[in-house]
């Protein structure tokens, strides 16, 4: 039978799907809602997937074995994009904003799994460097921040005393060196800082020419206003274009923020499209596993580290990107990997308890 923790997480996933249905019906079901079914149904289908994986509790090992090949593929693809095709950013098969976060996850999971794959313990550092190169080449700021957050978390979990402090300082030095010596990283970071500073200091930001970051500020303003119009159930999925045009006509946002896209933050997107009902289930789906892995950490540190870094990575990626929970590829990675880590962690806890 399912444990209480498993029921809470799976219930949060199902609740998140139900919030999508409630919002869609409440706002008048349209073509946009129908298009979203393809992705959102995965929050319901994760239940039979999870039940199947419980029959193979150690299947998470195959994911880690796949990370070996993934690191090589990511490094080769990134090198091909930037060195052969001379692209400014490594794009992979889909987008740099997917490649960067995925490469960050692979790099951290490989670091965590050294003791689980002792035969590869001398190869793993090379694979990690390959995955880190892919993160760098992607130019994904979400990937950079997510990687930093995951590494800091992992070091905080495995380090002790002065060793932990020294390692954290080393991480800071490496990050500062990467910023100083890599013109690409420096440009990406400086652009974000300068755009944010200019936007906050501007007397009338609605008239500023928008860059990547300031554009998001205006988009989040749209999402916030839309949420305030319907705070309980939201305004429905795929309705960003309607509300961005509405607020632009009212002079409340910069007209350059009008688009057919989404809120470019999973948190704002959820509040806008599904209201507080959806947001509560979203928080449970994303952060309850972090609590569970943390509270049972001593029973199985390695699987807890895998699960906790997965949660923190996605939580940070989602700050400036909504694709993490509204696009099929990102959503599938989150649900499948979380299921694998939870099942594996449960098995190791039960085994430790005898």
GROMACS .gro file of C-alpha atoms in nm:
model
  354
    1UNK     CA    1   0.000   0.000   0.000
    2UNK     CA    2   0.107   0.358  -0.056
    3UNK     CA    3   0.263   0.545   0.233
    4UNK     CA    4   0.121   0.874   0.359
    5UNK     CA    5   0.401   1.068   0.188
    6UNK     CA    6   0.339   0.898  -0.145
    7UNK     CA    7  -0.033   0.971  -0.121
    8UNK     CA    8   0.031   1.339  -0.046
    9UNK     CA    9   0.260   1.384  -0.347
   10UNK     CA   10   0.042   1.190  -0.589
   11UNK     CA   11  -0.265   1.368  -0.451
   12UNK     CA   12  -0.095   1.703  -0.519
   13UNK     CA   13  -0.030   1.601  -0.879
   14UNK     CA   14  -0.391   1.493  -0.930
   15UNK     CA   15  -0.513   1.810  -0.755
   16UNK     CA   16  -0.300   2.021  -0.989
   17UNK     CA   17  -0.469   1.852  -1.285
   18UNK     CA   18  -0.813   1.902  -1.132
   19UNK     CA   19  -0.736   2.272  -1.081
   20UNK     CA   20  -0.669   2.291  -1.456
   21UNK     CA   21  -1.011   2.138  -1.526
   22UNK     CA   22  -1.189   2.363  -1.275
   23UNK     CA   23  -1.029   2.676  -1.416
   24UNK     CA   24  -1.104   2.571  -1.772
   25UNK     CA   25  -1.470   2.505  -1.703
   26UNK     CA   26  -1.513   2.818  -1.488
   27UNK     CA   27  -1.369   3.041  -1.761
   28UNK     CA   28  -1.543   2.874  -2.054
   29UNK     CA   29  -1.365   2.581  -2.214
   30UNK     CA   30  -1.198   2.682  -2.539
   31UNK     CA   31  -0.937   2.568  -2.787
   32UNK     CA   32  -0.654   2.679  -2.558
   33UNK     CA   33  -0.768   2.445  -2.282
   34UNK     CA   34  -0.796   2.158  -2.526
   35UNK     CA   35  -0.438   2.210  -2.645
   36UNK     CA   36  -0.315   2.200  -2.285
   37UNK     CA   37  -0.472   1.861  -2.217
   38UNK     CA   38  -0.181   1.689  -2.391
   39UNK     CA   39   0.058   1.814  -2.122
   40UNK     CA   40  -0.170   1.843  -1.820
   41UNK     CA   41  -0.299   1.487  -1.846
   42UNK     CA   42   0.053   1.381  -1.738
   43UNK     CA   43  -0.020   1.506  -1.387
   44UNK     CA   44  -0.294   1.244  -1.374
   45UNK     CA   45  -0.108   0.967  -1.556
   46UNK     CA   46   0.182   0.993  -1.313
   47UNK     CA   47  -0.030   0.784  -1.072
   48UNK     CA   48  -0.026   0.460  -1.277
   49UNK     CA   49   0.335   0.535  -1.374
   50UNK     CA   50   0.432   0.560  -1.007
   51UNK     CA   51   0.247   0.241  -0.917
   52UNK     CA   52   0.430   0.058  -1.196
   53UNK     CA   53   0.770   0.190  -1.083
   54UNK     CA   54   0.703   0.068  -0.729
   55UNK     CA   55   0.741  -0.282  -0.866
   56UNK     CA   56   1.095  -0.192  -0.971
   57UNK     CA   57   1.218   0.019  -0.677
   58UNK     CA   58   1.581   0.029  -0.788
   59UNK     CA   59   1.500   0.156  -1.137
   60UNK     CA   60   1.651   0.491  -1.041
   61UNK     CA   61   1.991   0.330  -1.099
   62UNK     CA   62   1.911   0.308  -1.469
   63UNK     CA   63   1.847   0.682  -1.472
   64UNK     CA   64   2.193   0.743  -1.328
   65UNK     CA   65   2.346   0.507  -1.584
   66UNK     CA   66   2.167   0.705  -1.852
   67UNK     CA   67   2.322   1.023  -1.713
   68UNK     CA   68   2.663   0.888  -1.820
   69UNK     CA   69   2.553   0.882  -2.183
   70UNK     CA   70   2.358   1.204  -2.140
   71UNK     CA   71   2.666   1.394  -2.020
   72UNK     CA   72   2.862   1.284  -2.324
   73UNK     CA   73   2.576   1.369  -2.560
   74UNK     CA   74   2.520   1.711  -2.405
   75UNK     CA   75   2.889   1.801  -2.425
   76UNK     CA   76   2.923   1.684  -2.788
   77UNK     CA   77   2.600   1.857  -2.895
   78UNK     CA   78   2.704   2.181  -2.726
   79UNK     CA   79   3.047   2.171  -2.886
   80UNK     CA   80   2.893   2.104  -3.226
   81UNK     CA   81   2.650   2.395  -3.190
   82UNK     CA   82   2.908   2.650  -3.076
   83UNK     CA   83   3.228   2.536  -3.250
   84UNK     CA   84   3.105   2.384  -3.576
   85UNK     CA   85   2.780   2.571  -3.641
   86UNK     CA   86   2.914   2.887  -3.467
   87UNK     CA   87   2.590   2.950  -3.283
   88UNK     CA   88   2.599   3.205  -3.004
   89UNK     CA   89   2.435   2.958  -2.765
   90UNK     CA   90   2.419   2.580  -2.764
   91UNK     CA   91   2.060   2.487  -2.847
   92UNK     CA   92   2.059   2.108  -2.849
   93UNK     CA   93   1.763   1.943  -3.015
   94UNK     CA   94   1.507   2.184  -2.870
   95UNK     CA   95   1.617   2.503  -2.695
   96UNK     CA   96   1.907   2.639  -2.487
   97UNK     CA   97   1.657   2.699  -2.208
   98UNK     CA   98   1.596   2.323  -2.193
   99UNK     CA   99   1.952   2.213  -2.260
  100UNK     CA  100   2.101   2.427  -1.980
  101UNK     CA  101   1.874   2.307  -1.697
  102UNK     CA  102   1.890   1.943  -1.809
  103UNK     CA  103   2.270   1.958  -1.825
  104UNK     CA  104   2.274   2.113  -1.475
  105UNK     CA  105   2.059   1.829  -1.339
  106UNK     CA  106   2.280   1.566  -1.505
  107UNK     CA  107   2.598   1.725  -1.367
  108UNK     CA  108   2.467   1.734  -1.009
  109UNK     CA  109   2.316   1.385  -1.020
  110UNK     CA  110   2.648   1.246  -1.139
  111UNK     CA  111   2.829   1.421  -0.853
  112UNK     CA  112   2.582   1.278  -0.603
  113UNK     CA  113   2.599   0.924  -0.746
  114UNK     CA  114   2.975   0.861  -0.726
  115UNK     CA  115   2.939   0.614  -0.443
  116UNK     CA  116   2.657   0.433  -0.625
  117UNK     CA  117   2.877   0.374  -0.932
  118UNK     CA  118   3.219   0.293  -0.782
  119UNK     CA  119   3.353   0.153  -1.110
  120UNK     CA  120   3.310   0.493  -1.270
  121UNK     CA  121   3.427   0.709  -0.981
  122UNK     CA  122   3.732   0.829  -1.179
  123UNK     CA  123   3.531   0.882  -1.497
  124UNK     CA  124   3.246   1.074  -1.334
  125UNK     CA  125   3.449   1.395  -1.278
  126UNK     CA  126   3.519   1.409  -1.653
  127UNK     CA  127   3.151   1.351  -1.729
  128UNK     CA  128   3.055   1.624  -1.483
  129UNK     CA  129   3.289   1.867  -1.660
  130UNK     CA  130   3.124   1.777  -1.991
  131UNK     CA  131   2.778   1.848  -1.850
  132UNK     CA  132   2.901   2.174  -1.694
  133UNK     CA  133   3.038   2.279  -2.032
  134UNK     CA  134   2.690   2.226  -2.178
  135UNK     CA  135   2.539   2.446  -1.904
  136UNK     CA  136   2.795   2.717  -1.981
  137UNK     CA  137   2.744   2.697  -2.358
  138UNK     CA  138   2.364   2.711  -2.328
  139UNK     CA  139   2.372   3.063  -2.187
  140UNK     CA  140   2.067   2.975  -1.980
  141UNK     CA  141   2.057   3.204  -1.677
  142UNK     CA  142   1.803   2.970  -1.520
  143UNK     CA  143   2.050   2.687  -1.574
  144UNK     CA  144   2.329   2.891  -1.410
  145UNK     CA  145   2.119   2.978  -1.104
  146UNK     CA  146   1.973   2.630  -1.073
  147UNK     CA  147   2.318   2.472  -1.094
  148UNK     CA  148   2.455   2.706  -0.827
  149UNK     CA  149   2.158   2.639  -0.597
  150UNK     CA  150   2.185   2.261  -0.637
  151UNK     CA  151   2.561   2.258  -0.576
  152UNK     CA  152   2.528   2.476  -0.265
  153UNK     CA  153   2.253   2.246  -0.133
  154UNK     CA  154   2.456   1.932  -0.202
  155UNK     CA  155   2.770   2.072  -0.040
  156UNK     CA  156   2.564   2.179   0.263
  157UNK     CA  157   2.428   1.826   0.295
  158UNK     CA  158   2.751   1.628   0.258
  159UNK     CA  159   3.001   1.870   0.415
  160UNK     CA  160   3.083   1.886   0.783
  161UNK     CA  161   3.228   2.173   0.985
  162UNK     CA  162   3.525   2.349   0.828
  163UNK     CA  163   3.509   2.116   0.529
  164UNK     CA  164   3.162   2.244   0.445
  165UNK     CA  165   3.267   2.606   0.484
  166UNK     CA  166   3.578   2.554   0.274
  167UNK     CA  167   3.384   2.381  -0.002
  168UNK     CA  168   3.119   2.653  -0.010
  169UNK     CA  169   3.392   2.914  -0.035
  170UNK     CA  170   3.549   2.713  -0.317
  171UNK     CA  171   3.215   2.705  -0.499
  172UNK     CA  172   3.193   3.083  -0.462
  173UNK     CA  173   3.548   3.127  -0.593
  174UNK     CA  174   3.478   2.904  -0.894
  175UNK     CA  175   3.156   3.095  -0.971
  176UNK     CA  176   3.340   3.428  -0.943
  177UNK     CA  177   3.622   3.299  -1.164
  178UNK     CA  178   3.373   3.180  -1.425
  179UNK     CA  179   3.214   3.524  -1.424
  180UNK     CA  180   3.551   3.700  -1.448
  181UNK     CA  181   3.714   3.483  -1.715
  182UNK     CA  182   3.416   3.389  -1.932
  183UNK     CA  183   3.303   3.686  -2.137
  184UNK     CA  184   2.989   3.494  -2.232
  185UNK     CA  185   2.880   3.435  -1.871
  186UNK     CA  186   2.978   3.789  -1.774
  187UNK     CA  187   2.768   3.934  -2.055
  188UNK     CA  188   2.464   3.724  -1.959
  189UNK     CA  189   2.492   3.817  -1.591
  190UNK     CA  190   2.570   4.186  -1.651
  191UNK     CA  191   2.277   4.218  -1.890
  192UNK     CA  192   2.040   4.080  -1.625
  193UNK     CA  193   2.178   4.311  -1.354
  194UNK     CA  194   2.178   4.623  -1.572
  195UNK     CA  195   1.827   4.562  -1.705
  196UNK     CA  196   1.692   4.505  -1.355
  197UNK     CA  197   1.862   4.816  -1.216
  198UNK     CA  198   1.741   5.033  -1.505
  199UNK     CA  199   1.385   4.904  -1.471
  200UNK     CA  200   1.369   4.964  -1.096
  201UNK     CA  201   1.518   5.313  -1.123
  202UNK     CA  202   1.303   5.425  -1.418
  203UNK     CA  203   1.026   5.671  -1.338
  204UNK     CA  204   0.805   5.526  -1.610
  205UNK     CA  205   0.919   5.169  -1.684
  206UNK     CA  206   0.615   5.106  -1.904
  207UNK     CA  207   0.780   5.307  -2.181
  208UNK     CA  208   1.127   5.151  -2.161
  209UNK     CA  209   1.260   4.937  -2.446
  210UNK     CA  210   1.235   4.585  -2.309
  211UNK     CA  211   1.518   4.336  -2.281
  212UNK     CA  212   1.501   3.973  -2.175
  213UNK     CA  213   1.469   4.053  -1.803
  214UNK     CA  214   1.260   4.372  -1.814
  215UNK     CA  215   1.023   4.198  -2.055
  216UNK     CA  216   0.963   3.939  -1.785
  217UNK     CA  217   0.885   4.210  -1.530
  218UNK     CA  218   0.607   4.340  -1.754
  219UNK     CA  219   0.482   3.987  -1.818
  220UNK     CA  220   0.467   3.920  -1.444
  221UNK     CA  221   0.267   4.240  -1.405
  222UNK     CA  222   0.013   4.098  -1.650
  223UNK     CA  223  -0.001   3.770  -1.455
  224UNK     CA  224  -0.045   3.952  -1.123
  225UNK     CA  225  -0.328   4.171  -1.253
  226UNK     CA  226  -0.501   3.870  -1.409
  227UNK     CA  227  -0.471   3.675  -1.084
  228UNK     CA  228  -0.628   3.961  -0.890
  229UNK     CA  229  -0.926   3.949  -1.128
  230UNK     CA  230  -0.985   3.581  -1.052
  231UNK     CA  231  -0.783   3.481  -0.746
  232UNK     CA  232  -0.962   3.154  -0.666
  233UNK     CA  233  -0.967   2.959  -0.993
  234UNK     CA  234  -0.754   3.180  -1.217
  235UNK     CA  235  -0.832   3.293  -1.570
  236UNK     CA  236  -0.757   2.964  -1.749
  237UNK     CA  237  -0.462   2.836  -1.950
  238UNK     CA  238  -0.349   2.986  -2.281
  239UNK     CA  239  -0.515   3.321  -2.201
  240UNK     CA  240  -0.205   3.534  -2.154
  241UNK     CA  241  -0.255   3.700  -2.494
  242UNK     CA  242  -0.606   3.816  -2.402
  243UNK     CA  243  -0.500   3.979  -2.077
  244UNK     CA  244  -0.175   4.127  -2.206
  245UNK     CA  245  -0.366   4.304  -2.483
  246UNK     CA  246  -0.628   4.420  -2.233
  247UNK     CA  247  -0.375   4.575  -1.993
  248UNK     CA  248  -0.171   4.726  -2.277
  249UNK     CA  249  -0.486   4.900  -2.406
  250UNK     CA  250  -0.547   5.030  -2.054
  251UNK     CA  251  -0.190   5.165  -2.040
  252UNK     CA  252  -0.099   4.942  -1.744
  253UNK     CA  253   0.188   4.757  -1.912
  254UNK     CA  254   0.443   4.815  -2.184
  255UNK     CA  255   0.285   4.726  -2.522
  256UNK     CA  256   0.599   4.528  -2.606
  257UNK     CA  257   0.489   4.269  -2.347
  258UNK     CA  258   0.184   4.175  -2.556
  259UNK     CA  259   0.234   3.825  -2.699
  260UNK     CA  260   0.074   3.485  -2.744
  261UNK     CA  261   0.309   3.327  -2.489
  262UNK     CA  262   0.289   3.266  -2.117
  263UNK     CA  263   0.400   3.427  -1.790
  264UNK     CA  264   0.763   3.303  -1.807
  265UNK     CA  265   0.758   3.194  -1.445
  266UNK     CA  266   0.589   2.876  -1.329
  267UNK     CA  267   0.479   3.052  -1.010
  268UNK     CA  268   0.316   3.348  -1.187
  269UNK     CA  269   0.176   3.121  -1.459
  270UNK     CA  270   0.009   2.896  -1.204
  271UNK     CA  271  -0.139   3.186  -1.010
  272UNK     CA  272  -0.269   3.342  -1.329
  273UNK     CA  273  -0.410   3.031  -1.496
  274UNK     CA  274  -0.526   2.822  -1.196
  275UNK     CA  275  -0.559   3.071  -0.910
  276UNK     CA  276  -0.496   2.988  -0.546
  277UNK     CA  277  -0.650   2.643  -0.582
  278UNK     CA  278  -0.393   2.543  -0.842
  279UNK     CA  279  -0.111   2.723  -0.663
  280UNK     CA  280  -0.167   2.530  -0.339
  281UNK     CA  281  -0.146   2.199  -0.524
  282UNK     CA  282   0.154   2.327  -0.721
  283UNK     CA  283   0.343   2.408  -0.402
  284UNK     CA  284   0.257   2.066  -0.261
  285UNK     CA  285   0.364   1.887  -0.579
  286UNK     CA  286   0.695   2.072  -0.599
  287UNK     CA  287   0.799   2.128  -0.237
  288UNK     CA  288   0.643   1.848  -0.033
  289UNK     CA  289   0.906   1.601  -0.161
  290UNK     CA  290   1.176   1.840  -0.038
  291UNK     CA  291   1.029   1.818   0.312
  292UNK     CA  292   0.994   1.441   0.288
  293UNK     CA  293   1.349   1.380   0.163
  294UNK     CA  294   1.484   1.615   0.429
  295UNK     CA  295   1.291   1.454   0.715
  296UNK     CA  296   1.409   1.103   0.617
  297UNK     CA  297   1.758   1.205   0.508
  298UNK     CA  298   1.953   0.991   0.754
  299UNK     CA  299   1.781   0.671   0.643
  300UNK     CA  300   1.915   0.706   0.287
  301UNK     CA  301   2.135   1.012   0.228
  302UNK     CA  302   2.218   0.947  -0.138
  303UNK     CA  303   1.860   0.906  -0.264
  304UNK     CA  304   1.757   1.201  -0.047
  305UNK     CA  305   2.027   1.413  -0.210
  306UNK     CA  306   1.908   1.311  -0.556
  307UNK     CA  307   1.549   1.402  -0.474
  308UNK     CA  308   1.632   1.728  -0.296
  309UNK     CA  309   1.859   1.856  -0.573
  310UNK     CA  310   1.589   1.767  -0.826
  311UNK     CA  311   1.333   1.975  -0.636
  312UNK     CA  312   1.565   2.272  -0.580
  313UNK     CA  313   1.678   2.267  -0.942
  314UNK     CA  314   1.324   2.280  -1.074
  315UNK     CA  315   1.221   2.539  -0.814
  316UNK     CA  316   1.496   2.773  -0.934
  317UNK     CA  317   1.452   2.699  -1.306
  318UNK     CA  318   1.086   2.791  -1.263
  319UNK     CA  319   1.159   3.140  -1.131
  320UNK     CA  320   1.201   3.282  -1.481
  321UNK     CA  321   1.052   3.007  -1.697
  322UNK     CA  322   0.705   2.855  -1.701
  323UNK     CA  323   0.807   2.583  -1.949
  324UNK     CA  324   0.910   2.365  -1.657
  325UNK     CA  325   0.547   2.279  -1.583
  326UNK     CA  326   0.355   2.362  -1.902
  327UNK     CA  327   0.573   2.200  -2.170
  328UNK     CA  328   0.565   1.826  -2.226
  329UNK     CA  329   0.940   1.765  -2.220
  330UNK     CA  330   1.011   1.956  -1.898
  331UNK     CA  331   0.700   1.818  -1.729
  332UNK     CA  332   0.783   1.460  -1.818
  333UNK     CA  333   1.136   1.494  -1.682
  334UNK     CA  334   1.009   1.634  -1.353
  335UNK     CA  335   0.740   1.371  -1.299
  336UNK     CA  336   0.941   1.069  -1.412
  337UNK     CA  337   1.256   1.157  -1.217
  338UNK     CA  338   1.064   1.253  -0.904
  339UNK     CA  339   0.877   0.923  -0.921
  340UNK     CA  340   1.202   0.729  -0.959
  341UNK     CA  341   1.371   0.905  -0.669
  342UNK     CA  342   1.069   0.873  -0.438
  343UNK     CA  343   1.026   0.502  -0.511
  344UNK     CA  344   1.397   0.433  -0.466
  345UNK     CA  345   1.410   0.637  -0.146
  346UNK     CA  346   1.110   0.451  -0.004
  347UNK     CA  347   1.273   0.116  -0.081
  348UNK     CA  348   1.597   0.212   0.093
  349UNK     CA  349   1.412   0.348   0.398
  350UNK     CA  350   1.217   0.024   0.432
  351UNK     CA  351   1.532  -0.182   0.392
  352UNK     CA  352   1.713   0.025   0.656
  353UNK     CA  353   1.420  -0.024   0.895
  354UNK     CA  354   1.449  -0.401   0.848
   0.00000   0.00000   0.00000
